[in-house]
Amino acid sequence: MASIKDVAAEAGVSVATVSRVLNGHPSVSEDARRRVTAAVTALGYRPNAVARSLRTDQTRTLGLVISDVLNPYFTELARSVEEEARALGYSVIIGNADERPDLQDHHVRTLLDRRIDGLLVSPTDGGSPGMLDAARAGTPMVFVDRWIPGVDVPVVRADGRSAVRDLVAHLHALGHRRLAIIAGPAATTTGRERVDAFREALAAFGLELPDAYIGQGDFQAESGRRVTEGFLDLPEPPEVVFAADNLMVLGALDAVRARGLRVPDDIALAAFDDIRWFVHTDPPITAIAQPTDELGRAAVRALIDRVEGRTGESVTLPARLVVRRSCGADPASGQNPTAVQRSTS
Amino acid sequence: MASIKDVAAEAGVSVATVSRVLNGHPSVSEDARRRVTAAVTALGYRPNAVARSLRTDQTRTLGLVISDVLNPYFTELARSVEEEARALGYSVIIGNADERPDLQDHHVRTLLDRRIDGLLVSPTDGGSPGMLDAARAGTPMVFVDRWIPGVDVPVVRADGRSAVRDLVAHLHALGHRRLAIIAGPAATTTGRERVDAFREALAAFGLELPDAYIGQGDFQAESGRRVTEGFLDLPEPPEVVFAADNLMVLGALDAVRARGLRVPDDIALAAFDDIRWFVHTDPPITAIAQPTDELGRAAVRALIDRVEGRTGESVTLPARLVVRRSCGADPASGQNPTAVQRSTS
DNA sequence: CTGAAAGCGCTTACAG
DNA sequence: CTGAAAGCGCTTACAG
């Protein structure tokens, strides 16, 4: 592969001059610029980003460590992150933690070894050692979706509180009183917050959230299945199961189906995180939708602010309820008296 | 951040010795090794991968350019690719082409600029200039899923021919005679092949595939919707619509639903590529499943073979039919006389 | 406007 | 077993 030396030789100038035209430095004669450009195309020369990074101490690359690539929520997030980063002149390298702290650590370490300029993380657990090190070492960093309390890093996330209130109002209006939740890992903020928001919303309606109605999931489908089976085995099973993410509701559907029960007649279902397929499941699933795209973009902007020496700010965007049929409502019938946004599809 | 010099100073040895212990070189005294190790942990030293790459001319990194991250098929592929690569000591950087040749080119260029050791591509179109350059320049490369005819690069893919035959046999046994297909872009191999396989399978049953029953999609949901509407507007609409990927069948479902029609009563649906949600759509969707995980692993092995100087071979793995209810069959009823694999869920 | 030179953080043949 | 030195491909202050 041609190097800058080859280009210099071909153009009859020094490598310094080649470098200058490559980087758009103003003080280069028109003649030199022309010859270098010609040499570059003649040789099909592409600057070696590795060498450039070593010299300039910047890679123009962001690292993104997500909890699970197989979860459509994170996949959408990754896409918007990459788009915004590209628009701002950065590349992004994605690491998939698969909800495993050790894998998360592996990726953080690898990314840091590659000297990425900044790190975007949706932490899998309460903070793996490598992650904490990175934060302490002052690596420009921002958390997306999930965060780690006590670590001084901006957080870009959705606030589901009001949407969860809308959901509970919706369920209450439909006559449901026994509401259960499949929680995410207690070590994650989203795992805890969604339970808290749910409990608070229930309290506003004078309802309790008994321990038996809090199932411990791990954001994976299998845990949703297992927890739901537990609920169905209860002497008094819940009337509604609210899954804290879209994969666990998949598992819940599996479990309900395996028992030969019907949604919403026998049991109602709802989920945090909306995905396109929810329109076509049987029945269509009521969900809380995050502004995923904007979250990804805001996170990138905050991170690049930090990277370039500005102060990146935390951002919180509201999530919203999308009512479909899985809780018993017919969105078109106007049965539901509370003011919630309805699905248009 | 501590450099190798700092470690050398701390340990009281030369940087050469530090480098040797870091790389497990045998001829280092036990004493030196101990002091270096101590210095490394004392300083929290991590070797700079950028500098190492520049020197050794290898990055231990593979590039993966996929057509669309939002498509679960590619997301699964990416996951297995990363897993196998990691097991073999490589990292992978993913580029999402979003089915756009210009974006594909952008990623190929960026990846090459970073001097990745090898490139895994599922080409979006007939081959963007940058991709062709890369192949010509001798960059170790392998195609996954889709490939470019005439380019001398190993291909790792699934052969859907026999599964498509099984599907057509299944449809024929159910009494369907007017079968239509939503094709992928003609510029992609999978776009063309699936139509060819479908046509051949129809021919075996004495059925034709009229032009009006071939809709031109682009592997995105919206095109599936548009094409399906066209089918439904035909004087004689098809009885079955077979979508060449899972996103287009989503669009087809949207279109069918918008007309107030039912699947499979009014029209049957099937798709290439299986996803977990198909079990829970209304109705569950009959699909052709690829051995995605094995494809990803095989592709990585073939690529690393090339990178390390061995001859990476092409691999073709069979896809299989998974019968559900979207074509009118009740998988449990044994209605279908042909020997096809049934969904167990 | 231009070039020679230093240096980014490593690895590795060479000499001892 | 160990170190001094060269060099990977760039960028950039410095001098002219």
XYZ file of C-alpha atoms (C1' of nucleotides) in Angstrom:
722
model
C 0.000 0.000 0.000
C 1.343 3.377 -1.026
C 2.636 5.577 1.797
C 3.058 9.309 2.056
C 6.666 8.859 0.928
C 5.564 7.338 -2.341
C 3.227 10.229 -2.922
C 5.986 12.724 -2.150
C 8.341 11.019 -4.579
C 5.702 10.845 -7.283
C 4.828 14.526 -6.836
C 8.408 15.669 -6.454
C 7.839 17.358 -3.100
C 8.587 16.569 0.533
C 6.326 14.488 2.721
C 5.640 17.642 4.736
C 4.095 19.251 1.722
C 2.040 16.176 0.967
C 0.805 16.177 4.519
C -0.117 19.824 4.235
C -2.248 19.421 1.165
C -3.838 16.302 2.656
C -4.847 18.312 5.692
C -5.937 21.388 3.823
C -3.206 23.557 5.261
C -3.459 27.004 3.626
C 0.181 27.711 2.879
C 0.806 25.432 -0.086
C 1.366 26.726 -3.583
C -1.267 25.983 -6.136
C 1.293 24.115 -8.194
C 2.351 21.844 -5.336
C -1.240 21.190 -4.450
C -2.010 20.130 -7.982
C 0.943 17.783 -8.234
C 0.203 16.166 -4.906
C -3.438 15.671 -5.766
C -2.430 14.084 -9.049
C 0.034 11.779 -7.307
C -2.582 10.772 -4.734
C -5.075 9.678 -7.364
C -2.393 8.105 -9.527
C -1.280 5.905 -6.649
C -4.716 5.420 -5.124
C -3.169 6.656 -1.914
C -5.175 6.585 1.322
C -3.628 8.035 4.479
C -2.892 5.494 7.174
C -5.294 6.327 9.989
C -3.240 4.307 12.452
C -0.123 6.404 11.897
C -2.093 9.603 11.945
C -3.733 8.663 15.227
C -0.417 7.827 16.842
C 0.954 11.180 15.857
C -2.053 13.373 16.650
C -3.163 11.458 19.693
C -6.725 11.344 18.483
C -8.608 8.664 16.628
C -11.814 10.521 15.707
C -13.505 7.391 16.954
C -16.117 6.856 19.620
C -16.714 3.604 21.452
C -20.247 2.431 22.148
C -20.793 -0.387 24.599
C -24.344 -1.643 24.553
C -25.976 -4.240 26.733
C -27.399 -6.481 24.044
C -27.264 -6.253 20.243
C -30.095 -8.679 19.849
C -32.427 -6.237 21.552
C -33.990 -4.007 18.882
C -33.929 -1.079 21.267
C -30.144 -1.085 21.387
C -29.831 -1.772 17.732
C -31.851 1.359 16.967
C -29.793 3.259 19.467
C -26.586 2.060 17.839
C -27.828 3.147 14.462
C -28.686 6.665 15.501
C -25.415 6.956 17.403
C -23.440 5.991 14.341
C -25.407 8.354 12.138
C -24.933 11.366 14.338
C -21.274 10.545 14.908
C -20.658 10.231 11.191
C -22.361 13.556 10.589
C -19.934 15.106 13.067
C -16.879 13.454 11.537
C -16.447 10.535 13.904
C -16.564 6.764 13.505
C -18.007 4.476 16.117
C -16.923 1.046 17.277
C -19.637 -1.015 18.911
C -19.042 -3.497 21.696
C -21.837 -5.877 22.660
C -21.855 -6.805 26.336
C -24.631 -9.366 26.018
C -25.716 -8.283 29.518
C -22.473 -9.760 30.889
C -20.269 -7.566 33.078
C -17.143 -9.477 32.066
C -17.853 -8.919 28.398
C -18.622 -5.290 29.061
C -15.248 -4.983 30.697
C -13.550 -6.714 27.827
C -14.989 -4.218 25.393
C -14.248 -1.165 27.495
C -10.638 -2.306 27.817
C -10.264 -3.076 24.131
C -11.784 0.243 23.182
C -9.491 2.118 25.535
C -6.475 0.219 24.224
C -7.423 1.486 20.797
C -7.413 4.977 22.188
C -10.928 5.922 21.185
C -11.602 9.587 21.844
C -14.727 8.998 23.900
C -16.919 6.284 25.317
C -20.675 5.855 25.263
C -21.925 3.206 27.658
C -25.184 1.653 28.633
C -23.850 -0.166 31.679
C -24.842 -3.784 32.111
C -24.442 -3.822 35.840
C -23.478 -1.553 38.702
C -20.195 -0.828 36.994
C -17.497 -3.276 36.039
C -13.971 -2.458 37.231
C -12.739 -1.441 33.785
C -15.621 0.938 33.365
C -15.021 2.594 36.666
C -11.317 2.876 35.878
C -12.147 4.566 32.616
C -14.411 7.068 34.309
C -11.814 7.765 36.985
C -9.012 8.112 34.449
C -10.966 10.947 32.917
C -11.805 9.302 29.616
C -14.516 11.444 28.022
C -17.618 9.421 28.677
C -21.388 9.584 28.736
C -23.984 7.079 29.808
C -26.983 6.322 27.612
C -30.219 4.726 28.771
C -28.731 3.239 31.914
C -26.187 4.864 34.210
C -24.213 4.324 37.372
C -25.188 6.423 40.368
C -22.320 8.244 41.994
C -20.159 8.268 38.898
C -19.703 11.784 37.604
C -20.621 11.278 33.972
C -23.451 12.933 32.004
C -26.487 10.737 31.441
C -28.713 10.757 28.383
C -31.890 8.830 28.978
C -35.641 8.660 28.782
C -37.878 9.357 31.738
C -40.652 6.789 31.750
C -42.397 7.997 34.881
C -45.237 9.867 33.265
C -45.732 7.185 30.618
C -45.885 4.530 33.331
C -48.475 6.659 35.139
C -50.482 6.803 31.916
C -50.176 3.052 31.577
C -51.417 2.395 35.088
C -54.292 4.833 34.593
C -55.170 2.965 31.428
C -55.064 -0.398 33.204
C -57.047 0.912 36.140
C -59.710 2.314 33.851
C -60.022 -1.120 32.275
C -60.808 -2.536 35.684
C -57.483 -4.211 36.388
C -56.408 -4.169 40.025
C -53.812 -6.928 40.347
C -50.803 -5.669 38.437
C -47.430 -7.422 38.296
C -44.085 -6.454 36.841
C -41.186 -8.371 35.370
C -38.265 -6.267 36.500
C -34.832 -5.922 34.946
C -31.651 -6.664 36.922
C -31.548 -4.726 40.182
C -27.983 -3.746 39.326
C -29.186 -1.611 36.420
C -30.832 1.756 36.845
C -33.539 0.936 34.339
C -34.084 -2.339 36.174
C -34.820 -0.466 39.398
C -36.454 2.703 38.107
C -39.162 1.009 36.155
C -40.252 -0.897 39.234
C -40.210 2.288 41.283
C -42.205 4.204 38.709
C -44.696 1.361 38.524
C -45.054 1.182 42.275
C -45.560 4.928 42.583
C -48.146 4.957 39.857
C -50.014 2.119 41.550
C -49.928 3.973 44.846
C -51.603 6.949 43.213
C -54.536 4.631 42.551
C -54.440 3.158 46.016
C -52.986 -0.089 44.707
C -50.109 -2.061 46.176
C -47.273 -3.877 44.477
C -46.836 -7.015 46.581
C -43.483 -8.791 46.428
C -45.111 -11.782 44.811
C -45.982 -9.532 41.897
C -42.411 -8.423 41.327
C -40.571 -10.973 39.227
C -36.824 -10.771 38.831
C -35.883 -10.855 35.166
C -32.640 -10.070 33.357
C -33.972 -8.282 30.266
C -33.779 -11.530 28.270
C -36.767 -13.403 26.838
C -36.125 -16.558 28.807
C -36.416 -14.749 32.129
C -39.738 -13.265 31.015
C -41.026 -16.759 30.379
C -39.829 -18.076 33.698
C -41.187 -15.169 35.732
C -44.543 -15.286 33.981
C -44.886 -18.979 34.743
C -44.286 -18.130 38.364
C -47.026 -15.515 38.242
C -49.458 -17.958 36.661
C -48.721 -20.515 39.375
C -49.686 -18.070 42.100
C -52.886 -18.816 44.073
C -54.071 -15.446 42.889
C -52.318 -14.666 39.621
C -52.061 -11.048 38.451
C -54.481 -9.671 35.892
C -51.732 -7.746 34.166
C -48.057 -8.423 33.553
C -45.892 -5.443 32.686
C -42.492 -6.406 31.288
C -39.645 -3.961 31.768
C -38.356 -4.547 28.252
C -39.459 -5.896 24.904
C -37.565 -9.185 25.063
C -39.095 -10.223 28.374
C -42.596 -9.655 27.024
C -41.688 -12.090 24.248
C -40.956 -14.678 26.919
C -44.163 -13.758 28.719
C -46.104 -14.388 25.518
C -44.381 -17.754 25.186
C -45.418 -18.696 28.708
C -49.021 -17.554 28.324
C -49.342 -19.383 25.049
C -47.835 -22.565 26.472
C -50.627 -22.627 29.061
C -53.261 -22.181 26.415
C -54.316 -18.842 27.883
C -55.378 -15.818 25.880
C -54.250 -12.189 25.959
C -55.976 -9.987 27.065
C -58.944 -12.157 28.092
C -57.085 -14.308 30.570
C -54.205 -11.976 31.278
C -53.159 -8.546 30.049
C -49.637 -7.736 28.858
C -47.659 -4.538 28.386
C -44.009 -3.725 27.827
C -41.412 -1.038 28.215
C -39.802 -0.265 24.822
C -41.817 -0.333 21.669
C -40.897 -2.210 18.506
C -42.500 -2.373 15.086
C -43.586 -5.987 15.493
C -45.846 -5.090 18.432
C -48.405 -3.885 15.914
C -48.656 -7.383 14.492
C -48.388 -9.625 17.510
C -51.450 -11.454 18.687
C -52.767 -9.260 20.169
C -50.965 -6.017 19.392
C -48.975 -5.038 22.458
C -49.401 -1.890 24.479
C -45.980 -0.425 25.100
C -44.005 2.520 26.360
C -41.999 4.023 23.553
C -38.697 5.772 24.073
C -37.465 8.505 21.735
C -34.584 6.199 20.867
C -33.323 8.066 17.879
C -33.098 11.389 19.681
C -31.476 9.709 22.672
C -28.716 8.350 20.471
C -28.107 11.708 18.834
C -28.175 13.647 22.075
C -25.733 11.187 23.629
C -23.293 11.617 20.772
C -23.484 15.380 20.927
C -22.887 15.367 24.666
C -19.937 13.034 24.246
C -18.333 14.994 21.441
C -18.768 18.130 23.496
C -16.711 16.478 26.195
C -14.154 15.173 23.743
C -13.641 18.599 22.254
C -13.397 20.325 25.573
C -16.896 21.704 25.923
C -19.158 20.663 28.786
C -21.469 17.902 27.653
C -24.755 18.060 29.496
C -27.096 15.357 30.740
C -30.355 15.066 28.816
C -33.645 13.509 29.838
C -36.376 12.988 27.260
C -39.914 11.789 27.984
C -41.161 8.359 26.942
C -44.778 7.934 25.900
C -47.494 5.336 26.164
C -48.738 3.619 23.012
C -52.035 1.875 23.668
C -52.859 -1.257 21.709
C -55.052 -4.211 22.519
C -53.009 -6.395 24.858
C -54.576 -4.913 27.975
C -58.124 -5.227 26.842
C -58.708 -1.798 25.410
C -59.880 -1.226 21.934
C -57.991 1.945 21.123
C -60.634 2.905 18.588
C -63.582 2.490 20.940
C -62.691 5.355 23.223
C -63.270 3.153 26.255
C -60.304 4.588 28.005
C -61.054 7.859 29.784
C -57.470 8.878 30.478
C -55.618 11.112 28.129
C -53.027 8.857 26.586
C -51.513 8.873 23.173
C -52.887 6.200 20.920
C -51.138 4.131 18.325
C -51.881 5.350 14.853
C -51.001 2.110 13.150
C -1.645 7.678 30.202
C 1.464 5.709 31.107
C 3.652 4.637 28.192
C 6.125 1.829 27.840
C 8.881 4.286 28.803
C 7.263 4.948 32.146
C 7.050 1.244 32.797
C 10.701 0.782 31.842
C 11.764 3.572 34.184
C 9.637 2.225 37.011
C 11.009 -1.278 36.552
C 14.585 -0.159 35.965
C 14.948 -1.922 32.621
C 14.922 -0.889 28.973
C 11.768 -0.536 26.941
C 12.918 -3.526 24.905
C 12.745 -5.701 27.976
C 9.316 -4.363 28.873
C 8.126 -5.128 25.374
C 9.503 -8.630 25.653
C 7.684 -9.491 28.832
C 4.498 -7.894 27.479
C 4.683 -10.168 24.466
C 5.673 -13.280 26.341
C 9.071 -13.487 24.734
C 10.961 -16.420 26.313
C 14.379 -14.891 26.873
C 13.705 -12.635 29.822
C 15.096 -13.299 33.297
C 12.656 -14.191 35.972
C 13.764 -11.164 37.922
C 13.167 -8.729 35.067
C 9.803 -10.267 34.368
C 8.741 -9.804 37.948
C 9.802 -6.177 38.107
C 8.110 -5.334 34.832
C 4.893 -7.019 35.882
C 4.951 -5.084 39.133
C 5.533 -1.800 37.314
C 2.710 -2.542 34.892
C 0.181 -3.053 37.643
C 1.551 -0.165 39.704
C 1.045 2.218 36.805
C -2.107 0.609 35.459
C -0.289 0.438 32.156
C -2.120 -0.702 29.030
C -0.173 -1.038 25.780
C -1.176 1.438 23.098
C -2.777 -0.679 20.396
C -2.388 2.106 17.864
C 1.377 2.199 18.234
C 1.613 -1.552 18.218
C -0.420 -1.772 15.030
C 1.721 0.787 13.284
C 4.814 -1.148 14.131
C 3.618 -4.677 13.466
C 1.443 -3.811 10.501
C -1.462 -5.742 11.892
C -4.467 -4.639 13.876
C -5.970 -7.972 14.919
C -9.211 -6.418 13.797
C -11.766 -7.533 11.262
C -14.220 -5.255 9.495
C -17.809 -6.340 8.994
C -19.993 -4.391 6.616
C -23.612 -5.417 6.843
C -26.538 -4.278 4.770
C -28.867 -3.212 7.563
C -28.447 -3.281 11.349
C -32.142 -2.912 11.924
C -32.707 -6.284 10.286
C -32.569 -8.968 12.998
C -30.952 -11.351 10.557
C -27.866 -9.158 10.262
C -27.840 -8.375 13.916
C -27.650 -12.073 14.723
C -24.986 -12.479 12.103
C -22.978 -9.637 13.609
C -23.222 -11.180 17.025
C -21.927 -14.568 15.965
C -19.186 -12.948 13.921
C -17.989 -10.973 16.907
C -18.117 -14.025 19.145
C -16.101 -16.235 16.875
C -13.617 -13.463 16.158
C -13.120 -12.794 19.841
C -12.566 -16.489 20.471
C -9.813 -16.373 17.857
C -8.199 -13.256 19.275
C -9.643 -10.656 16.925
C -11.884 -7.634 17.392
C -14.516 -6.632 14.884
C -15.665 -3.224 13.733
C -19.147 -3.141 12.255
C -20.229 -0.823 9.487
C -23.914 -0.487 8.683
C -24.631 0.214 5.027
C -28.368 0.700 5.508
C -28.780 -0.848 2.059
C -27.068 2.200 0.549
C -24.104 1.648 -1.772
C -22.605 5.030 -0.886
C -22.699 4.229 2.816
C -21.247 0.813 2.135
C -18.407 2.479 0.326
C -17.885 4.911 3.145
C -17.502 2.071 5.602
C -15.237 -0.006 3.430
C -12.958 3.003 2.949
C -12.935 3.907 6.628
C -12.215 0.323 7.605
C -9.377 0.077 5.108
C -7.950 3.383 6.312
C -7.827 1.860 9.765
C -5.882 -1.003 8.323
C -8.161 -3.794 9.474
C -6.625 -7.186 8.794
C -9.591 -8.540 6.890
C -13.011 -7.615 5.606
C -16.325 -9.428 5.841
C -18.986 -8.017 3.551
C -22.585 -8.648 2.745
C -22.684 -6.431 -0.323
C -25.605 -4.064 -0.661
C -25.461 -3.863 -4.406
C -23.504 -5.211 -7.351
C -20.334 -3.887 -5.795
C -19.504 -0.306 -4.926
C -16.212 1.039 -6.299
C -14.467 0.978 -2.931
C -15.411 -2.641 -2.392
C -14.129 -3.678 -5.772
C -10.902 -1.748 -5.151
C -10.450 -3.553 -1.863
C -10.922 -6.937 -3.500
C -8.539 -6.031 -6.287
C -5.933 -4.664 -3.900
C -5.789 -8.078 -2.314
C -7.304 -7.181 1.047
C -8.194 -10.469 2.730
C -11.927 -10.635 2.245
C -14.920 -12.929 2.349
C -18.537 -12.399 1.436
C -21.318 -13.473 3.795
C -24.913 -14.057 2.799
C -24.719 -12.028 -0.391
C -21.832 -11.919 -2.818
C -20.662 -10.371 -6.065
C -20.384 -12.685 -9.037
C -17.067 -12.550 -10.829
C -15.141 -11.289 -7.834
C -12.680 -13.875 -6.616
C -13.556 -13.938 -2.936
C -14.815 -16.888 -0.864
C -18.528 -16.842 -0.141
C -20.202 -18.108 3.020
C -23.936 -18.375 2.609
C -27.100 -20.383 2.966
C -28.649 -22.272 0.104
C -32.406 -21.765 0.264
C -33.262 -23.795 -2.815
C -34.442 -26.925 -1.116
C -36.267 -24.998 1.608
C -38.054 -22.945 -1.047
C -39.024 -26.203 -2.779
C -40.413 -27.432 0.533
C -42.320 -24.199 0.932
C -43.882 -24.413 -2.510
C -44.789 -28.048 -1.935
C -46.433 -26.994 1.307
C -48.378 -24.207 -0.419
C -49.382 -26.457 -3.280
C -50.649 -29.107 -0.899
C -52.790 -26.454 0.759
C -54.406 -25.790 -2.589
C -52.695 -22.518 -3.421
C -51.978 -21.962 -7.099
C -51.467 -18.222 -7.511
C -48.187 -17.501 -5.758
C -46.447 -14.134 -5.745
C -43.092 -12.983 -4.460
C -41.751 -9.727 -3.075
C -38.216 -9.795 -4.378
C -35.126 -8.093 -3.000
C -33.063 -5.675 -5.098
C -32.027 -7.233 -8.387
C -28.489 -5.985 -7.722
C -28.114 -8.385 -4.792
C -27.536 -12.072 -5.204
C -30.083 -12.944 -2.561
C -32.521 -10.610 -4.313
C -32.192 -12.597 -7.532
C -31.638 -16.097 -6.206
C -34.731 -16.245 -4.108
C -36.867 -15.355 -7.089
C -35.099 -17.957 -9.210
C -35.501 -20.625 -6.571
C -39.162 -19.743 -6.225
C -39.738 -19.847 -9.963
C -37.990 -23.198 -10.311
C -39.958 -24.678 -7.459
C -43.200 -23.455 -9.016
C -42.214 -24.956 -12.354
C -41.781 -28.332 -10.697
C -45.481 -28.132 -9.868
C -46.426 -26.922 -13.305
C -47.039 -23.406 -12.009
C -45.903 -20.161 -13.580
C -44.557 -17.022 -11.973
C -46.098 -14.232 -14.046
C -44.377 -10.838 -14.043
C -47.359 -9.320 -12.283
C -46.634 -11.629 -9.372
C -43.061 -10.476 -8.989
C -42.924 -7.300 -6.934
C -39.737 -5.315 -6.701
C -38.819 -4.673 -3.076
C -35.656 -3.411 -1.436
C -35.559 -5.594 1.687
C -37.179 -2.808 3.724
C -40.629 -2.977 5.329
C -42.027 -0.055 3.372
C -41.367 -1.749 0.041
C -43.173 -4.840 1.277
C -46.203 -2.722 2.029
C -46.139 -1.001 -1.330
C -45.675 -4.180 -3.341
C -48.403 -5.996 -1.433
C -50.856 -3.181 -2.121
C -50.047 -3.565 -5.793
C -50.752 -7.291 -5.580
C -54.065 -6.675 -3.851
C -55.067 -4.202 -6.571
C -54.568 -6.788 -9.295
C -57.711 -8.041 -11.102
C -56.666 -11.460 -9.924
C -54.656 -11.046 -6.724
C -52.312 -13.836 -5.641
C -53.364 -16.331 -2.969
C -49.937 -16.290 -1.408
C -47.304 -13.616 -0.958
C -43.772 -14.793 -0.243
C -41.484 -12.035 1.033
C -37.777 -12.398 0.364
C -36.902 -11.149 3.842
C -38.423 -10.636 7.252
C -38.775 -6.858 7.050
C -40.769 -6.934 3.835
C -43.237 -9.387 5.335
C -43.774 -6.846 8.105
C -44.779 -4.339 5.432
C -46.966 -6.953 3.772
C -48.762 -7.522 7.064
C -49.281 -3.766 7.375
C -50.843 -3.632 3.932
C -53.097 -6.644 4.450
C -54.261 -5.281 7.770
C -54.945 -1.823 6.324
C -57.354 -3.444 3.873
C -59.125 -5.284 6.629
C -58.134 -8.647 5.146
C -57.157 -11.691 7.154
C -54.166 -14.013 6.978
C -54.338 -16.815 5.929
C -58.063 -16.769 5.071
C -57.897 -13.966 2.520
C -54.256 -14.208 1.661
C -51.363 -16.397 2.780
C -47.975 -15.022 3.794
C -44.488 -16.499 4.130
C -41.014 -15.056 4.508
C -37.366 -15.760 3.963
C -35.440 -15.420 7.244
C -36.966 -16.486 10.509
C -37.160 -14.375 13.646
C -38.406 -15.099 17.143
C -41.398 -12.788 16.851
C -42.864 -14.870 14.006
C -44.136 -17.291 16.622
C -46.285 -14.558 18.113
C -47.495 -12.612 15.109
C -51.105 -12.901 14.108
C -50.993 -15.467 12.659
C -47.599 -17.067 13.295
C -45.575 -16.758 10.113
C -44.206 -19.610 8.069
C -40.593 -18.850 7.263
C -37.352 -20.146 5.862
C -34.711 -20.183 8.555
C -31.034 -19.713 7.864
C -28.341 -21.209 10.101
C -27.272 -17.664 10.884
C -25.024 -18.432 13.772
C -23.009 -21.031 11.905
C -22.786 -18.768 8.869
C -21.210 -16.046 10.972
C -18.718 -18.412 12.519
C -17.804 -20.069 9.255
C -17.293 -16.679 7.634
C -14.920 -15.570 10.378
C -12.920 -18.777 10.159
C -12.624 -18.456 6.405
C -11.533 -14.843 6.713
C -8.970 -15.482 9.417
C -7.609 -18.340 7.339
C -7.010 -15.823 4.575
C -5.557 -13.240 6.921
C -3.103 -15.729 8.324
C -2.054 -17.059 4.964
C -4.121 -20.207 4.748
C -6.715 -20.685 2.025
C -10.140 -19.770 3.304
C -12.817 -21.796 1.602
C -16.348 -20.970 0.517
C -19.083 -22.580 2.593
C -22.713 -23.216 1.753
C -25.123 -24.327 4.448
C -28.734 -25.388 3.897
C -31.685 -23.282 5.048
C -34.826 -25.005 6.271
C -38.562 -24.455 6.164
C -40.406 -23.721 9.402
C -44.139 -24.201 8.941
C -46.538 -22.079 10.986
C -50.061 -20.930 10.321
C -49.751 -18.008 7.928
C -50.319 -20.158 4.849
C -53.343 -21.956 6.153
C -51.747 -25.057 7.552
C -52.199 -26.118 11.091
C -48.771 -27.589 11.741
C -50.189 -29.882 14.394
C -52.941 -31.310 12.227
C -50.701 -33.206 9.860
C -52.603 -31.773 6.912
C -49.492 -31.258 4.956
C -48.288 -34.400 3.170
C -44.818 -33.174 2.246
C -41.871 -33.872 4.461
C -41.052 -30.507 5.942
C -39.707 -29.600 9.284
C -42.270 -28.176 11.639
C -41.942 -25.479 14.187
C -41.734 -26.872 17.664
C -42.886 -23.725 19.377
C 5.700 28.508 0.462
C 8.836 24.519 1.586
C 11.826 20.935 3.619
C 14.654 18.580 7.251
C 13.983 16.789 11.529
C 11.881 15.273 15.677
C 8.744 12.380 17.787
C 4.109 9.740 18.742
C 4.595 4.342 21.321
C 5.668 0.489 20.130
C 8.698 -4.089 18.203
C 12.608 -6.466 16.777
C 16.989 -7.609 14.454
C 21.603 -6.887 16.019
C 25.426 -6.899 19.027
C 27.158 -7.999 23.260
C 19.427 -12.354 28.959
C 19.654 -7.283 27.792
C 19.911 -2.673 25.675
C 20.673 0.808 21.924
C 18.887 1.833 17.740
C 16.104 1.781 13.718
C 11.767 2.323 11.812
C 6.437 1.777 11.123
C 3.597 6.441 8.605
C 2.311 10.230 9.810
C 2.224 15.727 11.626
C 4.119 19.954 12.896
C 7.158 23.437 15.032
C 11.255 25.511 13.235
C 14.213 27.658 10.035
C 14.804 29.491 5.729
